[in-house]
Amino acid sequence: MPKSRVRKKKVYSNPSGKGSQAGDSYEPSPMWVPITAVALIVIGIGWLTLYYLSGQEYPVGVWGYWNLAVGFASMVAALLVLSKWK
């Protein structure tokens, strides 16, 4: 069986021929982004834990099952904040 030819890989070149632009530079996120996200996660988990462990009387007994919505909304808000994290 004949031996196949060895192919050389092409070196990538930028199609526009330009280097990186000023807008492409990496800028880290502000410090408040991860702190806020972690705080929202802890608040959401704490809210749900307190709701279940208190026999559905606390944090706000009048709200009933809306306490679940508050806890989960807090964690969803944390995910939205984390989507801004670079």
Short mmCIF file of C-alpha atoms in Angstrom, two decimals:
data_model
loop_
_atom_site.label_atom_id
_atom_site.label_comp_id
_atom_site.label_asym_id
_atom_site.label_seq_id
_atom_site.Cartn_x
_atom_site.Cartn_y
_atom_site.Cartn_z
CA MET A 1 0.00 0.00 0.00
CA PRO A 2 1.48 3.39 -0.92
CA LYS A 3 2.39 5.80 1.85
CA SER A 4 0.20 8.91 2.07
CA ARG A 5 1.67 12.36 1.76
CA VAL A 6 2.25 14.39 4.91
CA ARG A 7 0.15 17.52 4.91
CA LYS A 8 1.45 20.74 6.32
CA LYS A 9 -1.00 22.80 8.34
CA LYS A 10 -1.57 26.34 7.19
CA VAL A 11 -0.59 29.07 9.59
CA TYR A 12 -3.56 31.19 10.62
CA SER A 13 -3.50 34.77 9.46
CA ASN A 14 -5.99 37.44 10.36
CA PRO A 15 -8.26 37.95 7.32
CA SER A 16 -8.32 41.72 7.75
CA GLY A 17 -4.54 41.86 8.03
CA LYS A 18 -4.75 44.03 11.12
CA GLY A 19 -3.56 43.31 14.63
CA SER A 20 -5.79 43.44 17.66
CA GLN A 21 -7.87 46.56 17.91
CA ALA A 22 -8.18 48.81 20.96
CA GLY A 23 -11.78 47.64 21.54
CA ASP A 24 -10.68 44.02 21.81
CA SER A 25 -8.61 44.55 24.95
CA TYR A 26 -9.45 42.56 28.06
CA GLU A 27 -10.91 44.52 30.93
CA PRO A 28 -11.60 42.64 34.16
CA SER A 29 -14.94 43.03 35.88
CA PRO A 30 -15.35 45.41 38.79
CA MET A 31 -14.98 43.83 42.22
CA TRP A 32 -18.66 44.34 43.07
CA VAL A 33 -19.81 41.78 40.46
CA PRO A 34 -18.67 38.54 42.17
CA ILE A 35 -19.37 39.94 45.64
CA THR A 36 -22.95 40.83 44.69
CA ALA A 37 -23.50 37.47 43.01
CA VAL A 38 -22.28 35.49 46.02
CA ALA A 39 -24.36 37.66 48.35
CA LEU A 40 -27.50 37.06 46.26
CA ILE A 41 -26.89 33.30 46.23
CA VAL A 42 -26.40 33.20 50.01
CA ILE A 43 -29.51 35.35 50.58
CA GLY A 44 -31.61 33.12 48.30
CA ILE A 45 -30.46 29.88 49.90
CA GLY A 46 -30.83 31.38 53.37
CA TRP A 47 -34.34 32.61 52.58
CA LEU A 48 -35.45 29.19 51.35
CA THR A 49 -33.78 27.36 54.23
CA LEU A 50 -35.39 29.64 56.81
CA TYR A 51 -38.76 29.23 55.11
CA TYR A 52 -38.65 25.45 55.24
CA LEU A 53 -37.07 25.08 58.68
CA SER A 54 -39.55 27.49 60.29
CA GLY A 55 -42.53 25.45 59.15
CA GLN A 56 -43.42 28.06 56.52
CA GLU A 57 -43.92 30.83 59.12
CA TYR A 58 -40.80 32.93 58.45
CA PRO A 59 -39.36 35.10 56.78
CA VAL A 60 -42.80 36.44 55.79
CA GLY A 61 -45.61 34.12 56.81
CA VAL A 62 -48.36 36.06 55.02
CA TRP A 63 -46.69 35.55 51.65
CA GLY A 64 -47.06 31.79 51.80
CA TYR A 65 -45.51 30.10 48.78
CA TRP A 66 -44.38 33.45 47.37
CA ASN A 67 -41.42 33.04 49.72
CA LEU A 68 -40.21 30.37 47.28
CA ALA A 69 -40.41 32.89 44.44
CA VAL A 70 -38.35 35.39 46.44
CA GLY A 71 -35.63 32.83 47.21
CA PHE A 72 -35.38 31.55 43.66
CA ALA A 73 -35.59 35.06 42.17
CA SER A 74 -32.60 36.02 44.28
CA MET A 75 -30.60 33.13 42.89
CA VAL A 76 -31.68 33.90 39.31
CA ALA A 77 -30.60 37.51 39.84
CA ALA A 78 -27.21 36.16 40.93
CA LEU A 79 -26.94 34.25 37.64
CA LEU A 80 -27.75 37.41 35.71
CA VAL A 81 -25.06 39.31 37.60
CA LEU A 82 -22.57 36.49 36.95
CA SER A 83 -23.26 36.74 33.21
CA LYS A 84 -21.50 40.13 33.35
CA TRP A 85 -18.40 38.65 34.99
CA LYS A 86 -15.30 38.50 32.79
#
